[in-house]
Amino acid sequence: MARQEALTSYAAERAELLFGCYRTGDANDPKVYVAAVTAVLARYPEQVITEVTHPVTGLPSNGKGWLPTVKEVSDACARAHEPIIQGELRLKRIKEQMEARERMDRGEKPTLEQLKARFGENWGLDKVQPEKTQDEKREENRAAMDREQARVRAEYNEAGAPAPASKLALSIEARRLIAQQDELRQAAKQAAE
């Protein structure tokens, strides 16, 4: 609790520093602005607060001549915090690897329960989907064909054209492309003669 209070106090000082780094105070209410920025900054470690509010390397030096919004402060904090998080995760992985090596050097092997706790019941592999039967595949294909034909018939209805009587009707766009290709073939054939 005392640590969080100290961090909040530090964040308030840095928020005031940030506010003071700008020539004009665009904030509607400077006290509310400083309080909002303090609330955002207090969610992050001291290193992030310092980096984001530092006059030389932080938000004040980003080239803008106006106060950053609370969201811009939050985004800058998140960007500054990400390498710290990644570094901590890396150190955690290294520690786990070193501990595993030490256990292996002592001849200890993980138990089946430990392996299942670490990798899950299926050892970290995706569940294998059962092979579909021919009837299931046929049914899926039939349903897909019915959906496509319903879409084609709706396309004809939208265009105000009568739908073809055939169960396997081509879409209007497909018919247009085929006609275009036929014309090109015909023109190429006539040019060759």
mmCIF file with all atom_site columns, C-alpha atoms in Angstrom:
data_model
loop_
_atom_site.group_PDB
_atom_site.id
_atom_site.type_symbol
_atom_site.label_atom_id
_atom_site.label_alt_id
_atom_site.label_comp_id
_atom_site.label_asym_id
_atom_site.label_entity_id
_atom_site.label_seq_id
_atom_site.pdbx_PDB_ins_code
_atom_site.Cartn_x
_atom_site.Cartn_y
_atom_site.Cartn_z
_atom_site.occupancy
_atom_site.B_iso_or_equiv
_atom_site.pdbx_formal_charge
_atom_site.auth_seq_id
_atom_site.auth_comp_id
_atom_site.auth_asym_id
_atom_site.auth_atom_id
_atom_site.pdbx_PDB_model_num
ATOM 1   C CA . MET A 1 1   ? 0.000   0.000   0.000   1.00 0.00 ? 1   MET A CA 1
ATOM 2   C CA . ALA A 1 2   ? 2.784   2.409   0.924   1.00 0.00 ? 2   ALA A CA 1
ATOM 3   C CA . ARG A 1 3   ? 4.611   1.520   -2.294  1.00 0.00 ? 3   ARG A CA 1
ATOM 4   C CA . GLN A 1 4   ? 1.517   2.363   -4.374  1.00 0.00 ? 4   GLN A CA 1
ATOM 5   C CA . GLU A 1 5   ? 1.080   5.668   -2.538  1.00 0.00 ? 5   GLU A CA 1
ATOM 6   C CA . ALA A 1 6   ? 4.719   6.556   -3.228  1.00 0.00 ? 6   ALA A CA 1
ATOM 7   C CA . LEU A 1 7   ? 4.274   5.590   -6.880  1.00 0.00 ? 7   LEU A CA 1
ATOM 8   C CA . THR A 1 8   ? 1.113   7.716   -7.154  1.00 0.00 ? 8   THR A CA 1
ATOM 9   C CA . SER A 1 9   ? 2.911   10.653  -5.552  1.00 0.00 ? 9   SER A CA 1
ATOM 10  C CA . TYR A 1 10  ? 5.782   10.255  -8.023  1.00 0.00 ? 10  TYR A CA 1
ATOM 11  C CA . ALA A 1 11  ? 3.299   9.970   -10.905 1.00 0.00 ? 11  ALA A CA 1
ATOM 12  C CA . ALA A 1 12  ? 1.631   13.236  -9.786  1.00 0.00 ? 12  ALA A CA 1
ATOM 13  C CA . GLU A 1 13  ? 4.984   15.030  -9.731  1.00 0.00 ? 13  GLU A CA 1
ATOM 14  C CA . ARG A 1 14  ? 5.801   13.733  -13.204 1.00 0.00 ? 14  ARG A CA 1
ATOM 15  C CA . ALA A 1 15  ? 2.336   14.628  -14.542 1.00 0.00 ? 15  ALA A CA 1
ATOM 16  C CA . GLU A 1 16  ? 2.871   18.213  -13.342 1.00 0.00 ? 16  GLU A CA 1
ATOM 17  C CA . LEU A 1 17  ? 6.309   18.177  -15.003 1.00 0.00 ? 17  LEU A CA 1
ATOM 18  C CA . LEU A 1 18  ? 4.700   16.948  -18.219 1.00 0.00 ? 18  LEU A CA 1
ATOM 19  C CA . PHE A 1 19  ? 2.046   19.677  -18.035 1.00 0.00 ? 19  PHE A CA 1
ATOM 20  C CA . GLY A 1 20  ? 4.715   22.294  -17.338 1.00 0.00 ? 20  GLY A CA 1
ATOM 21  C CA . CYS A 1 21  ? 6.778   21.312  -20.392 1.00 0.00 ? 21  CYS A CA 1
ATOM 22  C CA . TYR A 1 22  ? 4.250   22.824  -22.778 1.00 0.00 ? 22  TYR A CA 1
ATOM 23  C CA . ARG A 1 23  ? 4.066   26.478  -23.748 1.00 0.00 ? 23  ARG A CA 1
ATOM 24  C CA . THR A 1 24  ? 0.285   26.686  -23.597 1.00 0.00 ? 24  THR A CA 1
ATOM 25  C CA . GLY A 1 25  ? -2.032  24.744  -21.371 1.00 0.00 ? 25  GLY A CA 1
ATOM 26  C CA . ASP A 1 26  ? -4.760  23.430  -23.648 1.00 0.00 ? 26  ASP A CA 1
ATOM 27  C CA . ALA A 1 27  ? -6.395  21.537  -20.829 1.00 0.00 ? 27  ALA A CA 1
ATOM 28  C CA . ASN A 1 28  ? -9.911  22.686  -20.046 1.00 0.00 ? 28  ASN A CA 1
ATOM 29  C CA . ASP A 1 29  ? -9.222  22.139  -16.366 1.00 0.00 ? 29  ASP A CA 1
ATOM 30  C CA . PRO A 1 30  ? -5.509  21.718  -15.566 1.00 0.00 ? 30  PRO A CA 1
ATOM 31  C CA . LYS A 1 31  ? -6.221  20.025  -12.222 1.00 0.00 ? 31  LYS A CA 1
ATOM 32  C CA . VAL A 1 32  ? -8.426  17.400  -13.871 1.00 0.00 ? 32  VAL A CA 1
ATOM 33  C CA . TYR A 1 33  ? -5.846  16.877  -16.633 1.00 0.00 ? 33  TYR A CA 1
ATOM 34  C CA . VAL A 1 34  ? -3.009  16.367  -14.142 1.00 0.00 ? 34  VAL A CA 1
ATOM 35  C CA . ALA A 1 35  ? -5.210  14.026  -12.059 1.00 0.00 ? 35  ALA A CA 1
ATOM 36  C CA . ALA A 1 36  ? -6.146  11.954  -15.130 1.00 0.00 ? 36  ALA A CA 1
ATOM 37  C CA . VAL A 1 37  ? -2.535  11.713  -16.311 1.00 0.00 ? 37  VAL A CA 1
ATOM 38  C CA . THR A 1 38  ? -1.482  10.834  -12.757 1.00 0.00 ? 38  THR A CA 1
ATOM 39  C CA . ALA A 1 39  ? -4.045  8.010   -12.680 1.00 0.00 ? 39  ALA A CA 1
ATOM 40  C CA . VAL A 1 40  ? -2.670  6.629   -15.952 1.00 0.00 ? 40  VAL A CA 1
ATOM 41  C CA . LEU A 1 41  ? 0.977   6.967   -14.945 1.00 0.00 ? 41  LEU A CA 1
ATOM 42  C CA . ALA A 1 42  ? 0.407   5.380   -11.523 1.00 0.00 ? 42  ALA A CA 1
ATOM 43  C CA . ARG A 1 43  ? -0.559  2.102   -13.217 1.00 0.00 ? 43  ARG A CA 1
ATOM 44  C CA . TYR A 1 44  ? 3.020   1.657   -14.478 1.00 0.00 ? 44  TYR A CA 1
ATOM 45  C CA . PRO A 1 45  ? 6.443   1.154   -12.876 1.00 0.00 ? 45  PRO A CA 1
ATOM 46  C CA . GLU A 1 46  ? 8.574   4.164   -11.998 1.00 0.00 ? 46  GLU A CA 1
ATOM 47  C CA . GLN A 1 47  ? 10.906  3.478   -14.935 1.00 0.00 ? 47  GLN A CA 1
ATOM 48  C CA . VAL A 1 48  ? 7.996   3.835   -17.401 1.00 0.00 ? 48  VAL A CA 1
ATOM 49  C CA . ILE A 1 49  ? 6.715   6.989   -15.697 1.00 0.00 ? 49  ILE A CA 1
ATOM 50  C CA . THR A 1 50  ? 10.153  8.576   -15.942 1.00 0.00 ? 50  THR A CA 1
ATOM 51  C CA . GLU A 1 51  ? 10.641  7.547   -19.569 1.00 0.00 ? 51  GLU A CA 1
ATOM 52  C CA . VAL A 1 52  ? 7.262   8.847   -20.738 1.00 0.00 ? 52  VAL A CA 1
ATOM 53  C CA . THR A 1 53  ? 7.441   12.180  -18.882 1.00 0.00 ? 53  THR A CA 1
ATOM 54  C CA . HIS A 1 54  ? 11.135  12.917  -19.370 1.00 0.00 ? 54  HIS A CA 1
ATOM 55  C CA . PRO A 1 55  ? 11.533  16.300  -21.130 1.00 0.00 ? 55  PRO A CA 1
ATOM 56  C CA . VAL A 1 56  ? 14.319  15.042  -23.412 1.00 0.00 ? 56  VAL A CA 1
ATOM 57  C CA . THR A 1 57  ? 13.226  11.520  -24.330 1.00 0.00 ? 57  THR A CA 1
ATOM 58  C CA . GLY A 1 58  ? 9.531   11.382  -23.448 1.00 0.00 ? 58  GLY A CA 1
ATOM 59  C CA . LEU A 1 59  ? 6.308   12.885  -24.725 1.00 0.00 ? 59  LEU A CA 1
ATOM 60  C CA . PRO A 1 60  ? 7.426   16.536  -24.343 1.00 0.00 ? 60  PRO A CA 1
ATOM 61  C CA . SER A 1 61  ? 10.092  15.968  -27.017 1.00 0.00 ? 61  SER A CA 1
ATOM 62  C CA . ASN A 1 62  ? 7.809   14.299  -29.578 1.00 0.00 ? 62  ASN A CA 1
ATOM 63  C CA . GLY A 1 63  ? 7.659   17.446  -31.705 1.00 0.00 ? 63  GLY A CA 1
ATOM 64  C CA . LYS A 1 64  ? 4.027   18.324  -31.049 1.00 0.00 ? 64  LYS A CA 1
ATOM 65  C CA . GLY A 1 65  ? 3.344   21.766  -29.696 1.00 0.00 ? 65  GLY A CA 1
ATOM 66  C CA . TRP A 1 66  ? 0.310   20.762  -27.685 1.00 0.00 ? 66  TRP A CA 1
ATOM 67  C CA . LEU A 1 67  ? -0.465  18.707  -24.613 1.00 0.00 ? 67  LEU A CA 1
ATOM 68  C CA . PRO A 1 68  ? -0.840  14.992  -25.204 1.00 0.00 ? 68  PRO A CA 1
ATOM 69  C CA . THR A 1 69  ? -4.276  13.564  -24.577 1.00 0.00 ? 69  THR A CA 1
ATOM 70  C CA . VAL A 1 70  ? -4.775  11.105  -21.747 1.00 0.00 ? 70  VAL A CA 1
ATOM 71  C CA . LYS A 1 71  ? -4.998  8.346   -24.370 1.00 0.00 ? 71  LYS A CA 1
ATOM 72  C CA . GLU A 1 72  ? -1.676  9.415   -25.905 1.00 0.00 ? 72  GLU A CA 1
ATOM 73  C CA . VAL A 1 73  ? -0.100  9.237   -22.438 1.00 0.00 ? 73  VAL A CA 1
ATOM 74  C CA . SER A 1 74  ? -1.632  5.800   -21.910 1.00 0.00 ? 74  SER A CA 1
ATOM 75  C CA . ASP A 1 75  ? -0.409  4.569   -25.318 1.00 0.00 ? 75  ASP A CA 1
ATOM 76  C CA . ALA A 1 76  ? 3.098   5.913   -24.657 1.00 0.00 ? 76  ALA A CA 1
ATOM 77  C CA . CYS A 1 77  ? 3.140   4.143   -21.292 1.00 0.00 ? 77  CYS A CA 1
ATOM 78  C CA . ALA A 1 78  ? 2.047   0.869   -22.874 1.00 0.00 ? 78  ALA A CA 1
ATOM 79  C CA . ARG A 1 79  ? 4.791   1.160   -25.527 1.00 0.00 ? 79  ARG A CA 1
ATOM 80  C CA . ALA A 1 80  ? 7.424   1.921   -22.889 1.00 0.00 ? 80  ALA A CA 1
ATOM 81  C CA . HIS A 1 81  ? 6.204   -0.923  -20.659 1.00 0.00 ? 81  HIS A CA 1
ATOM 82  C CA . GLU A 1 82  ? 6.199   -3.615  -23.369 1.00 0.00 ? 82  GLU A CA 1
ATOM 83  C CA . PRO A 1 83  ? 10.008  -4.132  -23.474 1.00 0.00 ? 83  PRO A CA 1
ATOM 84  C CA . ILE A 1 84  ? 10.040  -4.398  -19.686 1.00 0.00 ? 84  ILE A CA 1
ATOM 85  C CA . ILE A 1 85  ? 7.329   -7.068  -19.758 1.00 0.00 ? 85  ILE A CA 1
ATOM 86  C CA . GLN A 1 86  ? 9.140   -8.964  -22.511 1.00 0.00 ? 86  GLN A CA 1
ATOM 87  C CA . GLY A 1 87  ? 12.393  -8.761  -20.562 1.00 0.00 ? 87  GLY A CA 1
ATOM 88  C CA . GLU A 1 88  ? 10.716  -10.125 -17.434 1.00 0.00 ? 88  GLU A CA 1
ATOM 89  C CA . LEU A 1 89  ? 9.169   -12.986 -19.410 1.00 0.00 ? 89  LEU A CA 1
ATOM 90  C CA . ARG A 1 90  ? 12.551  -13.755 -20.955 1.00 0.00 ? 90  ARG A CA 1
ATOM 91  C CA . LEU A 1 91  ? 14.208  -13.846 -17.528 1.00 0.00 ? 91  LEU A CA 1
ATOM 92  C CA . LYS A 1 92  ? 11.444  -16.116 -16.244 1.00 0.00 ? 92  LYS A CA 1
ATOM 93  C CA . ARG A 1 93  ? 11.975  -18.533 -19.163 1.00 0.00 ? 93  ARG A CA 1
ATOM 94  C CA . ILE A 1 94  ? 15.737  -18.509 -18.590 1.00 0.00 ? 94  ILE A CA 1
ATOM 95  C CA . LYS A 1 95  ? 15.234  -19.228 -14.883 1.00 0.00 ? 95  LYS A CA 1
ATOM 96  C CA . GLU A 1 96  ? 12.892  -22.122 -15.681 1.00 0.00 ? 96  GLU A CA 1
ATOM 97  C CA . GLN A 1 97  ? 15.389  -23.537 -18.182 1.00 0.00 ? 97  GLN A CA 1
ATOM 98  C CA . MET A 1 98  ? 18.247  -23.271 -15.699 1.00 0.00 ? 98  MET A CA 1
ATOM 99  C CA . GLU A 1 99  ? 16.184  -24.988 -13.008 1.00 0.00 ? 99  GLU A CA 1
ATOM 100 C CA . ALA A 1 100 ? 15.261  -27.753 -15.449 1.00 0.00 ? 100 ALA A CA 1
ATOM 101 C CA . ARG A 1 101 ? 18.942  -28.227 -16.356 1.00 0.00 ? 101 ARG A CA 1
ATOM 102 C CA . GLU A 1 102 ? 19.891  -28.437 -12.691 1.00 0.00 ? 102 GLU A CA 1
ATOM 103 C CA . ARG A 1 103 ? 17.207  -31.072 -12.105 1.00 0.00 ? 103 ARG A CA 1
ATOM 104 C CA . MET A 1 104 ? 18.416  -33.046 -15.129 1.00 0.00 ? 104 MET A CA 1
ATOM 105 C CA . ASP A 1 105 ? 22.018  -32.825 -13.890 1.00 0.00 ? 105 ASP A CA 1
ATOM 106 C CA . ARG A 1 106 ? 20.849  -34.280 -10.551 1.00 0.00 ? 106 ARG A CA 1
ATOM 107 C CA . GLY A 1 107 ? 19.124  -37.071 -12.445 1.00 0.00 ? 107 GLY A CA 1
ATOM 108 C CA . GLU A 1 108 ? 15.605  -35.905 -11.624 1.00 0.00 ? 108 GLU A CA 1
ATOM 109 C CA . LYS A 1 109 ? 12.951  -36.445 -14.218 1.00 0.00 ? 109 LYS A CA 1
ATOM 110 C CA . PRO A 1 110 ? 9.532   -34.795 -14.250 1.00 0.00 ? 110 PRO A CA 1
ATOM 111 C CA . THR A 1 111 ? 6.633   -36.948 -13.158 1.00 0.00 ? 111 THR A CA 1
ATOM 112 C CA . LEU A 1 112 ? 3.727   -37.732 -15.442 1.00 0.00 ? 112 LEU A CA 1
ATOM 113 C CA . GLU A 1 113 ? 1.539   -35.357 -13.419 1.00 0.00 ? 113 GLU A CA 1
ATOM 114 C CA . GLN A 1 114 ? 4.063   -32.527 -13.804 1.00 0.00 ? 114 GLN A CA 1
ATOM 115 C CA . LEU A 1 115 ? 4.244   -33.076 -17.561 1.00 0.00 ? 115 LEU A CA 1
ATOM 116 C CA . LYS A 1 116 ? 0.451   -33.096 -17.862 1.00 0.00 ? 116 LYS A CA 1
ATOM 117 C CA . ALA A 1 117 ? 0.237   -29.919 -15.762 1.00 0.00 ? 117 ALA A CA 1
ATOM 118 C CA . ARG A 1 118 ? 2.757   -28.240 -18.029 1.00 0.00 ? 118 ARG A CA 1
ATOM 119 C CA . PHE A 1 119 ? 1.554   -29.463 -21.440 1.00 0.00 ? 119 PHE A CA 1
ATOM 120 C CA . GLY A 1 120 ? -2.060  -30.463 -20.853 1.00 0.00 ? 120 GLY A CA 1
ATOM 121 C CA . GLU A 1 121 ? -3.846  -33.755 -21.353 1.00 0.00 ? 121 GLU A CA 1
ATOM 122 C CA . ASN A 1 122 ? -3.000  -33.955 -25.059 1.00 0.00 ? 122 ASN A CA 1
ATOM 123 C CA . TRP A 1 123 ? 0.659   -32.925 -24.558 1.00 0.00 ? 123 TRP A CA 1
ATOM 124 C CA . GLY A 1 124 ? 0.208   -29.518 -26.183 1.00 0.00 ? 124 GLY A CA 1
ATOM 125 C CA . LEU A 1 125 ? -1.035  -30.938 -29.444 1.00 0.00 ? 125 LEU A CA 1
ATOM 126 C CA . ASP A 1 126 ? -4.239  -29.851 -31.124 1.00 0.00 ? 126 ASP A CA 1
ATOM 127 C CA . LYS A 1 127 ? -7.071  -32.281 -30.884 1.00 0.00 ? 127 LYS A CA 1
ATOM 128 C CA . VAL A 1 128 ? -7.233  -34.520 -33.896 1.00 0.00 ? 128 VAL A CA 1
ATOM 129 C CA . GLN A 1 129 ? -10.534 -34.091 -35.682 1.00 0.00 ? 129 GLN A CA 1
ATOM 130 C CA . PRO A 1 130 ? -12.103 -37.420 -36.570 1.00 0.00 ? 130 PRO A CA 1
ATOM 131 C CA . GLU A 1 131 ? -12.087 -38.225 -40.284 1.00 0.00 ? 131 GLU A CA 1
ATOM 132 C CA . LYS A 1 132 ? -15.407 -37.424 -41.920 1.00 0.00 ? 132 LYS A CA 1
ATOM 133 C CA . THR A 1 133 ? -17.297 -40.219 -43.587 1.00 0.00 ? 133 THR A CA 1
ATOM 134 C CA . GLN A 1 134 ? -18.136 -40.090 -47.291 1.00 0.00 ? 134 GLN A CA 1
ATOM 135 C CA . ASP A 1 135 ? -21.780 -39.405 -46.407 1.00 0.00 ? 135 ASP A CA 1
ATOM 136 C CA . GLU A 1 136 ? -20.789 -36.447 -44.186 1.00 0.00 ? 136 GLU A CA 1
ATOM 137 C CA . LYS A 1 137 ? -18.571 -35.029 -46.940 1.00 0.00 ? 137 LYS A CA 1
ATOM 138 C CA . ARG A 1 138 ? -21.372 -35.463 -49.504 1.00 0.00 ? 138 ARG A CA 1
ATOM 139 C CA . GLU A 1 139 ? -23.834 -33.723 -47.197 1.00 0.00 ? 139 GLU A CA 1
ATOM 140 C CA . GLU A 1 140 ? -21.425 -30.805 -46.623 1.00 0.00 ? 140 GLU A CA 1
ATOM 141 C CA . ASN A 1 141 ? -20.907 -30.437 -50.383 1.00 0.00 ? 141 ASN A CA 1
ATOM 142 C CA . ARG A 1 142 ? -24.655 -30.560 -51.047 1.00 0.00 ? 142 ARG A CA 1
ATOM 143 C CA . ALA A 1 143 ? -25.328 -27.902 -48.412 1.00 0.00 ? 143 ALA A CA 1
ATOM 144 C CA . ALA A 1 144 ? -22.577 -25.677 -49.858 1.00 0.00 ? 144 ALA A CA 1
ATOM 145 C CA . MET A 1 145 ? -24.052 -26.104 -53.360 1.00 0.00 ? 145 MET A CA 1
ATOM 146 C CA . ASP A 1 146 ? -27.543 -25.229 -52.079 1.00 0.00 ? 146 ASP A CA 1
ATOM 147 C CA . ARG A 1 147 ? -26.187 -22.076 -50.406 1.00 0.00 ? 147 ARG A CA 1
ATOM 148 C CA . GLU A 1 148 ? -24.396 -21.043 -53.593 1.00 0.00 ? 148 GLU A CA 1
ATOM 149 C CA . GLN A 1 149 ? -27.471 -21.613 -55.750 1.00 0.00 ? 149 GLN A CA 1
ATOM 150 C CA . ALA A 1 150 ? -29.614 -19.604 -53.318 1.00 0.00 ? 150 ALA A CA 1
ATOM 151 C CA . ARG A 1 151 ? -27.066 -16.781 -53.581 1.00 0.00 ? 151 ARG A CA 1
ATOM 152 C CA . VAL A 1 152 ? -27.141 -16.921 -57.410 1.00 0.00 ? 152 VAL A CA 1
ATOM 153 C CA . ARG A 1 153 ? -30.954 -16.881 -57.499 1.00 0.00 ? 153 ARG A CA 1
ATOM 154 C CA . ALA A 1 154 ? -30.968 -13.894 -55.113 1.00 0.00 ? 154 ALA A CA 1
ATOM 155 C CA . GLU A 1 155 ? -28.529 -12.158 -57.479 1.00 0.00 ? 155 GLU A CA 1
ATOM 156 C CA . TYR A 1 156 ? -30.986 -12.674 -60.378 1.00 0.00 ? 156 TYR A CA 1
ATOM 157 C CA . ASN A 1 157 ? -33.874 -11.381 -58.235 1.00 0.00 ? 157 ASN A CA 1
ATOM 158 C CA . GLU A 1 158 ? -31.913 -8.242  -57.284 1.00 0.00 ? 158 GLU A CA 1
ATOM 159 C CA . ALA A 1 159 ? -31.136 -7.603  -60.961 1.00 0.00 ? 159 ALA A CA 1
ATOM 160 C CA . GLY A 1 160 ? -34.809 -8.083  -61.871 1.00 0.00 ? 160 GLY A CA 1
ATOM 161 C CA . ALA A 1 161 ? -33.965 -10.926 -64.236 1.00 0.00 ? 161 ALA A CA 1
ATOM 162 C CA . PRO A 1 162 ? -35.714 -14.306 -64.300 1.00 0.00 ? 162 PRO A CA 1
ATOM 163 C CA . ALA A 1 163 ? -33.656 -17.026 -62.659 1.00 0.00 ? 163 ALA A CA 1
ATOM 164 C CA . PRO A 1 164 ? -32.550 -19.884 -64.958 1.00 0.00 ? 164 PRO A CA 1
ATOM 165 C CA . ALA A 1 165 ? -34.561 -23.093 -64.745 1.00 0.00 ? 165 ALA A CA 1
ATOM 166 C CA . SER A 1 166 ? -31.417 -25.171 -64.334 1.00 0.00 ? 166 SER A CA 1
ATOM 167 C CA . LYS A 1 167 ? -30.544 -26.299 -60.837 1.00 0.00 ? 167 LYS A CA 1
ATOM 168 C CA . LEU A 1 168 ? -26.902 -25.423 -61.514 1.00 0.00 ? 168 LEU A CA 1
ATOM 169 C CA . ALA A 1 169 ? -27.267 -21.822 -62.652 1.00 0.00 ? 169 ALA A CA 1
ATOM 170 C CA . LEU A 1 170 ? -24.302 -19.530 -63.296 1.00 0.00 ? 170 LEU A CA 1
ATOM 171 C CA . SER A 1 171 ? -24.271 -16.127 -61.650 1.00 0.00 ? 171 SER A CA 1
ATOM 172 C CA . ILE A 1 172 ? -24.859 -13.025 -63.750 1.00 0.00 ? 172 ILE A CA 1
ATOM 173 C CA . GLU A 1 173 ? -21.230 -12.012 -63.268 1.00 0.00 ? 173 GLU A CA 1
ATOM 174 C CA . ALA A 1 174 ? -19.988 -15.444 -64.377 1.00 0.00 ? 174 ALA A CA 1
ATOM 175 C CA . ARG A 1 175 ? -22.192 -15.258 -67.501 1.00 0.00 ? 175 ARG A CA 1
ATOM 176 C CA . ARG A 1 176 ? -20.853 -11.777 -68.285 1.00 0.00 ? 176 ARG A CA 1
ATOM 177 C CA . LEU A 1 177 ? -17.227 -12.940 -67.946 1.00 0.00 ? 177 LEU A CA 1
ATOM 178 C CA . ILE A 1 178 ? -17.845 -15.988 -70.152 1.00 0.00 ? 178 ILE A CA 1
ATOM 179 C CA . ALA A 1 179 ? -19.477 -13.798 -72.817 1.00 0.00 ? 179 ALA A CA 1
ATOM 180 C CA . GLN A 1 180 ? -16.535 -11.395 -72.640 1.00 0.00 ? 180 GLN A CA 1
ATOM 181 C CA . GLN A 1 181 ? -14.054 -14.272 -73.063 1.00 0.00 ? 181 GLN A CA 1
ATOM 182 C CA . ASP A 1 182 ? -16.081 -15.653 -75.994 1.00 0.00 ? 182 ASP A CA 1
ATOM 183 C CA . GLU A 1 183 ? -15.945 -12.244 -77.689 1.00 0.00 ? 183 GLU A CA 1
ATOM 184 C CA . LEU A 1 184 ? -12.183 -12.061 -77.188 1.00 0.00 ? 184 LEU A CA 1
ATOM 185 C CA . ARG A 1 185 ? -11.715 -15.564 -78.606 1.00 0.00 ? 185 ARG A CA 1
ATOM 186 C CA . GLN A 1 186 ? -13.919 -14.731 -81.580 1.00 0.00 ? 186 GLN A CA 1
ATOM 187 C CA . ALA A 1 187 ? -11.981 -11.494 -82.247 1.00 0.00 ? 187 ALA A CA 1
ATOM 188 C CA . ALA A 1 188 ? -8.654  -13.341 -81.976 1.00 0.00 ? 188 ALA A CA 1
ATOM 189 C CA . LYS A 1 189 ? -9.929  -16.039 -84.334 1.00 0.00 ? 189 LYS A CA 1
ATOM 190 C CA . GLN A 1 190 ? -11.082 -13.440 -86.899 1.00 0.00 ? 190 GLN A CA 1
ATOM 191 C CA . ALA A 1 191 ? -7.766  -11.576 -86.615 1.00 0.00 ? 191 ALA A CA 1
ATOM 192 C CA . ALA A 1 192 ? -5.872  -14.832 -87.247 1.00 0.00 ? 192 ALA A CA 1
ATOM 193 C CA . GLU A 1 193 ? -7.868  -15.565 -90.453 1.00 0.00 ? 193 GLU A CA 1
#
